[in-house]
Amino acid sequence: WRTAQINSFREALLPNGMDFIYHEPEDHSVQWQLEDIRSLIREGVDYLVIVPADLSALTPVLQDAKDAGIPVILIDQSAETIDQSYYVSLISADYLKEGQICAGLLADKFGDQPCRIVEIYGTESSPGAQARSKGFHQALIKYPNMEIIDVEYGNFDRVTAQKAKENALIKAANRGQTIDAVFAHSDEDGLGALQAIKVAGLPPGEIAIVSINGIQDVCKAIIAGEYLGTVESNPRWGFIAAFLIQQMERDCKPFPMVMIPYQIITAENAAEYALTAY
């Protein structure tokens, strides 16, 4: 997902005569990002597009950018924690809605039947993961037959998520419980859970899996009947950032906020969607 996002910036900016400067993180810490942004400000870049590791911790460097006259475009679920004077525009997906849709997909499948769910969390500090979890939990209030019996951390990583799901299967067996469904915060988490199900010798598809992103591997799993569905979280945001920058280059005020549209992918449309999935 992140690779597709970065590539979308190259594809959008370079043909429009813009230089794209991106430093691969040495680690995904707030401190590294703070130092990276400071170095970019010292280089005198014209615009900063920031995907915050921790939005509230970025206030000092956002002030530095403001003092240097460098417009900032934020890519984040919410910017409520900081003053709007620190950025000119916000690009966001509706992570809360994505979680709610996943709950709805499970509700459609199980109806009034009991549904015991394992939630495979992304990273604990991720605003996107937090919002997706919140949306899912909010939606579950409407479905008393559905309950979360375990929460494990997959960290948006397929291997970690496989181990997390294996752990959930063992704990459920020890309690004498069955697992009916998995809500994974990303497709990588969901595919890790699917692999754990296969390794455990359970029939793929017996445990319904829903997740978020819309990658090609999940489309294939849906087509094969091994996966219930996913919600597209489109990573190709570079074209939106390029448009906002072009607005500013023409001395126009950019849109203050752009919401990314979503698409629900199930067995009905997975084959068609897979043709353009990343």
Short mmCIF file of C-alpha atoms in Angstrom, two decimals:
data_model
loop_
_atom_site.label_atom_id
_atom_site.label_comp_id
_atom_site.label_asym_id
_atom_site.label_seq_id
_atom_site.Cartn_x
_atom_site.Cartn_y
_atom_site.Cartn_z
CA TRP A 1 0.00 0.00 0.00
CA ARG A 2 2.74 2.45 0.98
CA THR A 3 4.79 1.58 -2.10
CA ALA A 4 1.78 2.26 -4.33
CA GLN A 5 1.23 5.55 -2.52
CA ILE A 6 4.83 6.73 -3.03
CA ASN A 7 4.79 5.65 -6.67
CA SER A 8 1.62 7.68 -7.23
CA PHE A 9 3.53 10.81 -6.19
CA ARG A 10 6.28 10.10 -8.70
CA GLU A 11 3.73 9.43 -11.43
CA ALA A 12 1.79 12.62 -10.66
CA LEU A 13 4.52 15.13 -9.91
CA LEU A 14 7.36 14.38 -12.33
CA PRO A 15 5.35 14.72 -15.58
CA ASN A 16 4.19 18.13 -14.34
CA GLY A 17 7.72 19.44 -14.04
CA MET A 18 7.96 19.07 -10.26
CA ASP A 19 10.88 17.54 -8.38
CA PHE A 20 9.85 14.80 -5.97
CA ILE A 21 12.04 14.48 -2.86
CA TYR A 22 11.38 11.46 -0.67
CA HIS A 23 13.62 9.99 2.01
CA GLU A 24 13.02 6.35 2.86
CA PRO A 25 12.53 6.21 6.65
CA GLU A 26 15.42 4.68 8.57
CA ASP A 27 12.81 3.84 11.17
CA HIS A 28 9.14 4.76 11.48
CA SER A 29 9.61 6.85 14.61
CA VAL A 30 8.35 10.34 15.32
CA GLN A 31 11.90 11.52 16.00
CA TRP A 32 13.12 10.38 12.58
CA GLN A 33 10.25 12.18 10.87
CA LEU A 34 10.88 15.38 12.83
CA GLU A 35 14.53 15.40 11.77
CA ASP A 36 13.62 14.55 8.16
CA ILE A 37 11.14 17.42 7.91
CA ARG A 38 13.68 19.81 9.44
CA SER A 39 16.23 18.76 6.82
CA LEU A 40 13.71 19.34 4.02
CA ILE A 41 12.93 22.80 5.39
CA ARG A 42 16.68 23.59 5.43
CA GLU A 43 16.88 22.44 1.80
CA GLY A 44 14.27 25.07 0.95
CA VAL A 45 11.60 22.86 -0.58
CA ASP A 46 8.58 24.65 -2.03
CA TYR A 47 5.91 22.36 -0.54
CA LEU A 48 5.74 19.71 2.15
CA VAL A 49 3.38 16.74 1.93
CA ILE A 50 3.37 14.96 5.28
CA VAL A 51 1.95 11.62 6.40
CA PRO A 52 2.26 12.13 10.17
CA ALA A 53 3.72 9.42 12.38
CA ASP A 54 2.18 11.31 15.31
CA LEU A 55 0.31 14.45 14.35
CA SER A 56 0.34 16.06 17.80
CA ALA A 57 4.14 15.70 17.99
CA LEU A 58 4.70 17.56 14.71
CA THR A 59 3.63 21.01 15.94
CA PRO A 60 7.23 22.33 16.31
CA VAL A 61 8.25 21.47 12.73
CA LEU A 62 4.89 22.62 11.35
CA GLN A 63 5.63 25.96 13.01
CA ASP A 64 9.09 25.92 11.38
CA ALA A 65 7.48 25.33 7.97
CA LYS A 66 4.98 28.11 8.60
CA ASP A 67 7.79 30.51 9.57
CA ALA A 68 9.68 29.53 6.40
CA GLY A 69 6.60 30.16 4.23
CA ILE A 70 6.39 26.53 3.07
CA PRO A 71 2.78 25.33 2.53
CA VAL A 72 1.99 21.99 4.15
CA ILE A 73 -0.42 19.36 2.81
CA LEU A 74 -1.33 16.77 5.43
CA ILE A 75 -2.36 13.22 4.64
CA ASP A 76 -4.17 12.06 7.74
CA GLN A 77 -7.52 10.81 9.01
CA SER A 78 -8.03 13.82 11.24
CA ALA A 79 -6.22 17.06 11.97
CA GLU A 80 -8.38 18.05 14.91
CA THR A 81 -5.44 18.02 17.30
CA ILE A 82 -3.61 20.93 15.68
CA ASP A 83 -4.40 24.48 14.57
CA GLN A 84 -5.58 24.73 10.96
CA SER A 85 -3.13 27.57 10.34
CA TYR A 86 -0.35 24.96 10.22
CA TYR A 87 -1.56 23.40 6.97
CA VAL A 88 -3.25 24.51 3.76
CA SER A 89 -5.04 21.29 2.87
CA LEU A 90 -5.88 17.86 4.24
CA ILE A 91 -6.19 14.64 2.21
CA SER A 92 -7.99 11.91 4.10
CA ALA A 93 -9.78 8.61 3.82
CA ASP A 94 -12.81 7.97 6.02
CA TYR A 95 -11.24 5.30 8.19
CA LEU A 96 -14.20 5.34 10.58
CA LYS A 97 -16.55 4.51 7.69
CA GLU A 98 -14.25 1.72 6.50
CA GLY A 99 -14.58 -0.01 9.86
CA GLN A 100 -18.35 0.41 9.84
CA ILE A 101 -18.61 -1.12 6.37
CA CYS A 102 -16.63 -4.19 7.48
CA ALA A 103 -19.13 -4.73 10.30
CA GLY A 104 -21.94 -4.42 7.78
CA LEU A 105 -20.41 -7.06 5.51
CA LEU A 106 -20.32 -9.53 8.39
CA ALA A 107 -23.85 -8.60 9.44
CA ASP A 108 -25.10 -9.29 5.92
CA LYS A 109 -23.48 -12.72 5.92
CA PHE A 110 -24.47 -13.91 9.39
CA GLY A 111 -27.89 -12.30 9.77
CA ASP A 112 -29.24 -13.27 13.19
CA GLN A 113 -26.80 -16.15 13.64
CA PRO A 114 -24.11 -15.88 16.32
CA CYS A 115 -20.86 -14.41 15.05
CA ARG A 116 -17.72 -14.57 17.21
CA ILE A 117 -15.06 -12.23 15.82
CA VAL A 118 -11.30 -11.88 16.19
CA GLU A 119 -10.04 -8.38 15.51
CA ILE A 120 -6.55 -8.23 13.99
CA TYR A 121 -5.39 -4.74 14.89
CA GLY A 122 -2.91 -2.73 12.81
CA THR A 123 -0.32 -0.86 14.87
CA GLU A 124 -1.60 0.41 18.20
CA SER A 125 -0.45 4.00 17.56
CA SER A 126 -1.85 4.28 14.03
CA PRO A 127 -4.67 6.86 13.75
CA GLY A 128 -6.09 4.88 10.83
CA ALA A 129 -6.17 1.65 12.85
CA GLN A 130 -7.74 3.44 15.81
CA ALA A 131 -10.47 4.95 13.63
CA ARG A 132 -11.18 1.68 11.81
CA SER A 133 -11.52 -0.11 15.14
CA LYS A 134 -13.78 2.62 16.51
CA GLY A 135 -16.03 2.48 13.45
CA PHE A 136 -16.30 -1.31 13.63
CA HIS A 137 -17.12 -1.27 17.35
CA GLN A 138 -19.71 1.48 16.86
CA ALA A 139 -21.45 -0.54 14.15
CA LEU A 140 -21.51 -3.71 16.27
CA ILE A 141 -23.90 -2.01 18.70
CA LYS A 142 -26.63 -2.59 16.11
CA TYR A 143 -25.89 -6.33 15.93
CA PRO A 144 -26.22 -8.00 19.36
CA ASN A 145 -25.52 -11.42 17.84
CA MET A 146 -22.00 -10.29 16.87
CA GLU A 147 -19.22 -10.05 19.45
CA ILE A 148 -15.46 -9.60 19.49
CA ILE A 149 -13.92 -12.41 21.51
CA ASP A 150 -10.24 -11.53 20.99
CA VAL A 151 -8.02 -8.68 19.78
CA GLU A 152 -4.56 -9.46 18.39
CA TYR A 153 -1.96 -7.19 16.83
CA GLY A 154 -0.88 -7.82 13.24
CA ASN A 155 0.97 -4.50 12.79
CA PHE A 156 -0.09 -4.27 9.12
CA ASP A 157 2.30 -7.15 8.40
CA ARG A 158 1.33 -10.50 6.89
CA VAL A 159 3.77 -12.64 8.89
CA THR A 160 3.00 -10.92 12.20
CA ALA A 161 -0.73 -11.22 11.53
CA GLN A 162 -0.39 -14.94 10.80
CA LYS A 163 1.22 -15.46 14.20
CA ALA A 164 -1.46 -13.30 15.81
CA LYS A 165 -4.24 -15.36 14.27
CA GLU A 166 -2.53 -18.62 15.25
CA ASN A 167 -2.44 -17.31 18.81
CA ALA A 168 -6.16 -16.43 18.62
CA LEU A 169 -7.02 -19.92 17.38
CA ILE A 170 -5.14 -21.53 20.27
CA LYS A 171 -6.79 -19.28 22.86
CA ALA A 172 -10.25 -19.91 21.42
CA ALA A 173 -9.68 -23.68 21.44
CA ASN A 174 -8.55 -23.55 25.07
CA ARG A 175 -11.78 -21.72 25.95
CA GLY A 176 -13.88 -24.15 23.95
CA GLN A 177 -14.96 -21.37 21.55
CA THR A 178 -15.22 -21.31 17.78
CA ILE A 179 -14.21 -18.32 15.68
CA ASP A 180 -16.68 -17.33 13.00
CA ALA A 181 -15.06 -14.23 11.53
CA VAL A 182 -12.00 -12.01 11.39
CA PHE A 183 -11.99 -8.23 11.14
CA ALA A 184 -8.50 -7.19 9.98
CA HIS A 185 -7.39 -3.57 9.85
CA SER A 186 -5.56 -4.13 6.56
CA ASP A 187 -5.45 -6.67 3.77
CA GLU A 188 -1.96 -7.70 4.89
CA ASP A 189 -3.39 -8.52 8.32
CA GLY A 190 -6.28 -10.37 6.70
CA LEU A 191 -4.03 -12.44 4.43
CA GLY A 192 -1.87 -13.37 7.42
CA ALA A 193 -5.02 -14.55 9.20
CA LEU A 194 -6.03 -16.56 6.13
CA GLN A 195 -2.65 -18.29 6.07
CA ALA A 196 -3.01 -19.18 9.75
CA ILE A 197 -6.41 -20.70 9.05
CA LYS A 198 -4.95 -22.81 6.25
CA VAL A 199 -1.99 -23.93 8.37
CA ALA A 200 -4.42 -24.97 11.12
CA GLY A 201 -6.12 -27.28 8.62
CA LEU A 202 -9.41 -25.39 8.64
CA PRO A 203 -11.28 -25.05 5.34
CA PRO A 204 -10.59 -21.59 3.82
CA GLY A 205 -13.84 -19.67 3.83
CA GLU A 206 -15.15 -21.37 6.96
CA ILE A 207 -14.02 -18.30 8.92
CA ALA A 208 -15.24 -15.15 7.18
CA ILE A 209 -12.53 -12.50 6.75
CA VAL A 210 -13.12 -8.81 6.10
CA SER A 211 -10.42 -6.17 5.84
CA ILE A 212 -9.43 -2.86 4.30
CA ASN A 213 -7.17 -1.82 1.37
CA GLY A 214 -8.22 -3.61 -1.82
CA ILE A 215 -4.98 -5.27 -2.91
CA GLN A 216 -4.82 -7.78 -5.72
CA ASP A 217 -3.97 -10.78 -3.50
CA VAL A 218 -7.17 -10.28 -1.51
CA CYS A 219 -9.20 -9.99 -4.72
CA LYS A 220 -7.82 -13.40 -5.72
CA ALA A 221 -8.75 -14.83 -2.31
CA ILE A 222 -12.30 -13.44 -2.65
CA ILE A 223 -12.64 -14.97 -6.12
CA ALA A 224 -11.42 -18.31 -4.71
CA GLY A 225 -14.10 -18.19 -2.00
CA GLU A 226 -11.52 -17.94 0.79
CA TYR A 227 -12.29 -14.36 1.83
CA LEU A 228 -15.54 -12.45 2.35
CA GLY A 229 -14.64 -8.93 1.31
CA THR A 230 -12.49 -5.82 1.60
CA VAL A 231 -13.02 -2.06 1.48
CA GLU A 232 -10.81 -0.22 -0.97
CA SER A 233 -8.57 2.36 0.69
CA ASN A 234 -7.04 3.84 -2.43
CA PRO A 235 -3.32 4.66 -2.00
CA ARG A 236 -2.98 6.73 -5.18
CA TRP A 237 -3.08 10.10 -3.44
CA GLY A 238 -0.19 11.71 -5.32
CA PHE A 239 -2.51 12.95 -8.07
CA ILE A 240 -4.61 14.83 -5.51
CA ALA A 241 -1.52 16.40 -3.95
CA ALA A 242 -0.30 17.44 -7.43
CA PHE A 243 -3.67 19.09 -8.16
CA LEU A 244 -3.59 20.99 -4.86
CA ILE A 245 -0.05 22.20 -5.57
CA GLN A 246 -1.06 23.30 -9.07
CA GLN A 247 -3.90 25.30 -7.52
CA MET A 248 -1.40 27.12 -5.29
CA GLU A 249 1.01 27.63 -8.18
CA ARG A 250 -1.82 29.49 -9.96
CA ASP A 251 -2.32 31.61 -6.81
CA CYS A 252 -5.62 29.90 -6.12
CA LYS A 253 -6.68 28.80 -2.66
CA PRO A 254 -6.55 24.99 -2.57
CA PHE A 255 -9.40 22.83 -1.34
CA PRO A 256 -9.07 22.73 2.47
CA MET A 257 -10.00 19.04 2.58
CA VAL A 258 -10.29 16.20 0.06
CA MET A 259 -11.93 12.91 1.09
CA ILE A 260 -10.88 9.77 -0.77
CA PRO A 261 -13.84 7.74 -2.11
CA TYR A 262 -14.08 4.09 -1.14
CA GLN A 263 -15.35 0.97 -2.90
CA ILE A 264 -16.67 -2.25 -1.38
CA ILE A 265 -15.15 -5.36 -2.95
CA THR A 266 -16.94 -8.71 -2.65
CA ALA A 267 -17.45 -11.82 -4.77
CA GLU A 268 -19.77 -9.81 -7.02
CA ASN A 269 -17.10 -7.42 -8.32
CA ALA A 270 -13.69 -8.79 -7.24
CA ALA A 271 -12.79 -10.15 -10.70
CA GLU A 272 -13.43 -6.79 -12.33
CA TYR A 273 -11.67 -4.81 -9.61
CA ALA A 274 -8.62 -7.10 -9.64
CA LEU A 275 -7.75 -5.90 -13.14
CA THR A 276 -6.64 -2.52 -11.78
CA ALA A 277 -5.80 -3.44 -8.17
CA TYR A 278 -2.26 -2.82 -6.94
#
